[in-house]
Amino acid sequence: IDVNARCSECYYSLALAFYKLDEPVAAVKAADAAAMLRPNEAPIRLLQGMAHRAGNDMAGAEKALLIAKTLYKDPNPEVHWQLSLVYNRVKK
């Protein structure tokens, strides 16, 4: 990131690492940066939604996951699973 701040893949990888390390605040920050650089990348939006959900930002998670849902050409089971976790938490 220090070498190339415009590398969406770097931010994505960083977000995934923070997500796996259960660091939701850092994961959200990195995922949001990746999404700003590549807003039409479905995997980035999926990870962004997952990070927001882990950080208890259900509105942000729902927004990112719905964008991911529209970006995937075929239905993606992980997107639907993550959306169900969000909707379950907000009792929707």
Coordinates of N, CA and C in Angstrom, one line a residue:
I1 N 0.8 -1.2 0.0 CA 0.0 0.0 0.0 C 0.9 1.3 0.0
D2 N 2.0 1.2 0.7 CA 2.9 2.4 0.8 C 3.5 2.6 -0.6
V3 N 3.8 1.5 -1.3 CA 4.4 1.6 -2.6 C 3.4 2.1 -3.7
N4 N 2.2 1.5 -3.7 CA 1.2 1.8 -4.7 C -0.1 1.9 -4.0
A5 N -0.5 3.1 -3.7 CA -1.8 3.4 -3.1 C -3.0 3.2 -4.0
R6 N -2.8 2.9 -5.3 CA -3.9 2.8 -6.2 C -4.1 1.3 -6.6
C7 N -3.6 0.4 -5.8 CA -3.7 -1.0 -6.1 C -4.9 -1.6 -5.4
S8 N -5.9 -1.8 -6.1 CA -7.2 -2.4 -5.5 C -7.0 -3.8 -5.0
E9 N -6.2 -4.6 -5.7 CA -5.9 -5.9 -5.3 C -5.2 -6.0 -4.0
C10 N -4.3 -5.0 -3.8 CA -3.6 -4.9 -2.5 C -4.5 -4.6 -1.4
Y11 N -5.4 -3.7 -1.6 CA -6.4 -3.3 -0.6 C -7.3 -4.5 -0.3
Y12 N -7.7 -5.2 -1.4 CA -8.6 -6.4 -1.2 C -7.9 -7.4 -0.4
S13 N -6.6 -7.7 -0.7 CA -5.9 -8.7 0.1 C -5.7 -8.3 1.5
L14 N -5.5 -7.0 1.7 CA -5.3 -6.5 3.1 C -6.7 -6.6 3.9
A15 N -7.8 -6.3 3.2 CA -9.1 -6.4 3.8 C -9.4 -7.9 4.2
L16 N -9.1 -8.8 3.3 CA -9.3 -10.2 3.5 C -8.5 -10.7 4.7
A17 N -7.2 -10.3 4.8 CA -6.4 -10.7 5.9 C -6.9 -10.1 7.2
F18 N -7.3 -8.9 7.3 CA -7.9 -8.3 8.5 C -9.2 -9.0 8.8
Y19 N -10.0 -9.3 7.8 CA -11.3 -10.0 8.1 C -11.0 -11.4 8.8
K20 N -10.0 -12.1 8.2 CA -9.7 -13.4 8.8 C -9.1 -13.3 10.1
L21 N -8.4 -12.2 10.4 CA -7.8 -12.0 11.7 C -8.8 -11.4 12.8
D22 N -10.0 -11.3 12.4 CA -11.1 -10.7 13.2 C -10.8 -9.3 13.6
E23 N -10.4 -8.5 12.7 CA -10.1 -7.1 12.9 C -11.1 -6.3 12.0
P24 N -12.4 -6.2 12.3 CA -13.4 -5.6 11.4 C -13.1 -4.2 11.1
V25 N -12.6 -3.4 12.0 CA -12.5 -1.9 11.7 C -11.4 -1.8 10.6
A26 N -10.3 -2.5 10.7 CA -9.3 -2.4 9.7 C -9.8 -3.0 8.4
A27 N -10.5 -4.1 8.5 CA -11.0 -4.8 7.3 C -12.0 -3.8 6.5
V28 N -12.8 -3.1 7.2 CA -13.8 -2.2 6.6 C -13.0 -1.1 5.9
K29 N -12.0 -0.6 6.5 CA -11.2 0.5 6.0 C -10.6 0.1 4.7
A30 N -9.9 -1.1 4.7 CA -9.3 -1.6 3.5 C -10.3 -2.0 2.4
A31 N -11.4 -2.6 2.8 CA -12.4 -3.0 1.8 C -13.0 -1.7 1.1
D32 N -13.3 -0.7 1.9 CA -13.9 0.5 1.4 C -12.9 1.2 0.4
A33 N -11.6 1.1 0.7 CA -10.6 1.7 -0.2 C -10.6 0.9 -1.5
A34 N -10.6 -0.4 -1.4 CA -10.7 -1.2 -2.6 C -11.9 -0.9 -3.5
A35 N -13.0 -0.8 -2.8 CA -14.3 -0.5 -3.5 C -14.3 0.9 -4.2
M36 N -13.6 1.8 -3.6 CA -13.5 3.1 -4.2 C -12.7 3.1 -5.5
L37 N -11.6 2.2 -5.5 CA -10.8 2.1 -6.6 C -11.4 1.3 -7.7
R38 N -12.2 0.2 -7.4 CA -12.8 -0.7 -8.4 C -14.3 -0.9 -7.9
P39 N -15.1 0.1 -8.1 CA -16.5 0.0 -7.6 C -17.4 -1.1 -8.3
N40 N -17.0 -1.6 -9.4 CA -17.8 -2.6 -10.2 C -17.2 -4.0 -10.1
E41 N -16.4 -4.3 -9.1 CA -15.9 -5.6 -8.9 C -16.7 -6.4 -7.8
A42 N -17.4 -7.4 -8.2 CA -18.2 -8.2 -7.3 C -17.5 -8.7 -6.1
P43 N -16.4 -9.4 -6.3 CA -15.7 -9.9 -5.1 C -15.3 -8.9 -4.1
I44 N -14.9 -7.7 -4.6 CA -14.6 -6.6 -3.6 C -15.8 -6.2 -2.9
R45 N -16.9 -6.0 -3.5 CA -18.2 -5.6 -2.9 C -18.7 -6.7 -1.9
L46 N -18.5 -8.0 -2.2 CA -18.8 -9.1 -1.3 C -18.0 -9.0 0.0
L47 N -16.7 -8.8 -0.2 CA -15.8 -8.7 1.0 C -16.2 -7.4 1.8
Q48 N -16.5 -6.4 1.1 CA -16.9 -5.1 1.8 C -18.1 -5.4 2.6
G49 N -19.1 -6.1 2.1 CA -20.3 -6.4 2.9 C -20.0 -7.3 4.1
M50 N -19.1 -8.2 3.8 CA -18.8 -9.1 4.9 C -18.0 -8.4 6.1
A51 N -17.2 -7.5 5.7 CA -16.4 -6.7 6.7 C -17.3 -5.8 7.4
H52 N -18.3 -5.1 6.7 CA -19.2 -4.3 7.4 C -20.1 -5.1 8.4
R53 N -20.5 -6.2 8.0 CA -21.3 -7.1 8.8 C -20.5 -7.5 10.1
A54 N -19.3 -7.8 9.9 CA -18.4 -8.2 11.0 C -18.2 -7.0 12.0
G55 N -18.3 -5.8 11.4 CA -18.1 -4.6 12.2 C -19.5 -4.1 12.8
N56 N -20.5 -4.9 12.6 CA -21.9 -4.5 13.1 C -22.5 -3.3 12.4
D57 N -22.0 -3.0 11.2 CA -22.7 -1.9 10.4 C -23.6 -2.6 9.3
M58 N -24.8 -2.9 9.8 CA -25.7 -3.7 9.0 C -26.2 -2.9 7.7
A59 N -26.3 -1.6 7.9 CA -26.8 -0.8 6.7 C -25.7 -0.8 5.6
G60 N -24.5 -0.7 6.0 CA -23.3 -0.7 5.1 C -23.2 -2.1 4.5
A61 N -23.4 -3.1 5.3 CA -23.2 -4.5 4.8 C -24.3 -4.8 3.8
E62 N -25.6 -4.4 4.1 CA -26.7 -4.6 3.1 C -26.4 -3.9 1.8
K63 N -26.0 -2.7 1.9 CA -25.7 -1.9 0.7 C -24.7 -2.5 -0.2
A64 N -23.5 -2.9 0.4 CA -22.5 -3.5 -0.4 C -22.9 -4.9 -0.9
L65 N -23.6 -5.7 -0.1 CA -24.0 -7.0 -0.6 C -25.0 -6.9 -1.7
L66 N -25.9 -6.0 -1.7 CA -26.9 -5.8 -2.8 C -26.2 -5.4 -4.0
I67 N -25.2 -4.5 -3.9 CA -24.4 -4.2 -5.1 C -23.7 -5.4 -5.6
A68 N -23.1 -6.2 -4.8 CA -22.4 -7.4 -5.2 C -23.4 -8.4 -5.9
K69 N -24.6 -8.5 -5.4 CA -25.6 -9.3 -6.0 C -25.9 -8.9 -7.4
T70 N -26.0 -7.6 -7.7 CA -26.2 -7.2 -9.0 C -25.0 -7.3 -10.0
L71 N -23.8 -7.3 -9.4 CA -22.6 -7.4 -10.2 C -22.3 -8.8 -10.7
Y72 N -22.7 -9.8 -9.9 CA -22.4 -11.2 -10.3 C -23.4 -11.6 -11.4
K73 N -22.9 -12.2 -12.4 CA -23.7 -12.6 -13.6 C -24.7 -13.7 -13.2
D74 N -24.2 -14.7 -12.4 CA -25.0 -15.8 -12.0 C -25.2 -15.6 -10.5
P75 N -26.3 -16.2 -9.9 CA -26.6 -16.1 -8.5 C -25.4 -16.6 -7.7
N76 N -24.9 -15.9 -6.7 CA -23.8 -16.3 -5.9 C -24.2 -16.7 -4.6
P77 N -24.0 -18.0 -4.2 CA -24.5 -18.4 -2.9 C -24.0 -17.7 -1.7
E78 N -22.7 -17.3 -1.8 CA -22.1 -16.6 -0.7 C -22.7 -15.2 -0.4
V79 N -23.1 -14.5 -1.5 CA -23.8 -13.2 -1.3 C -25.1 -13.4 -0.6
H80 N -25.9 -14.4 -1.1 CA -27.2 -14.7 -0.4 C -27.0 -15.1 1.0
W81 N -26.0 -15.9 1.3 CA -25.7 -16.3 2.7 C -25.4 -15.1 3.6
Q82 N -24.5 -14.2 3.1 CA -24.2 -13.0 3.8 C -25.4 -12.1 4.0
L83 N -26.2 -12.0 3.0 CA -27.4 -11.2 3.1 C -28.4 -11.8 4.2
S84 N -28.5 -13.1 4.2 CA -29.3 -13.7 5.2 C -28.8 -13.5 6.6
L85 N -27.5 -13.5 6.8 CA -26.9 -13.2 8.1 C -27.3 -11.7 8.5
V86 N -27.2 -10.8 7.6 CA -27.5 -9.4 7.9 C -29.0 -9.3 8.2
Y87 N -29.8 -9.9 7.4 CA -31.3 -9.8 7.6 C -31.7 -10.5 8.9
N88 N -31.0 -11.5 9.2 CA -31.3 -12.2 10.5 C -31.0 -11.3 11.7
R89 N -29.8 -10.6 11.6 CA -29.4 -9.8 12.7 C -30.3 -8.6 12.9
V90 N -30.9 -8.1 11.8 CA -31.7 -6.9 11.9 C -33.2 -7.3 12.0
K91 N -33.5 -8.6 12.0 CA -34.8 -9.1 12.1 C -35.7 -8.7 10.9
K92 N -35.1 -8.8 9.7 CA -35.9 -8.4 8.5 C -36.4 -9.7 7.9

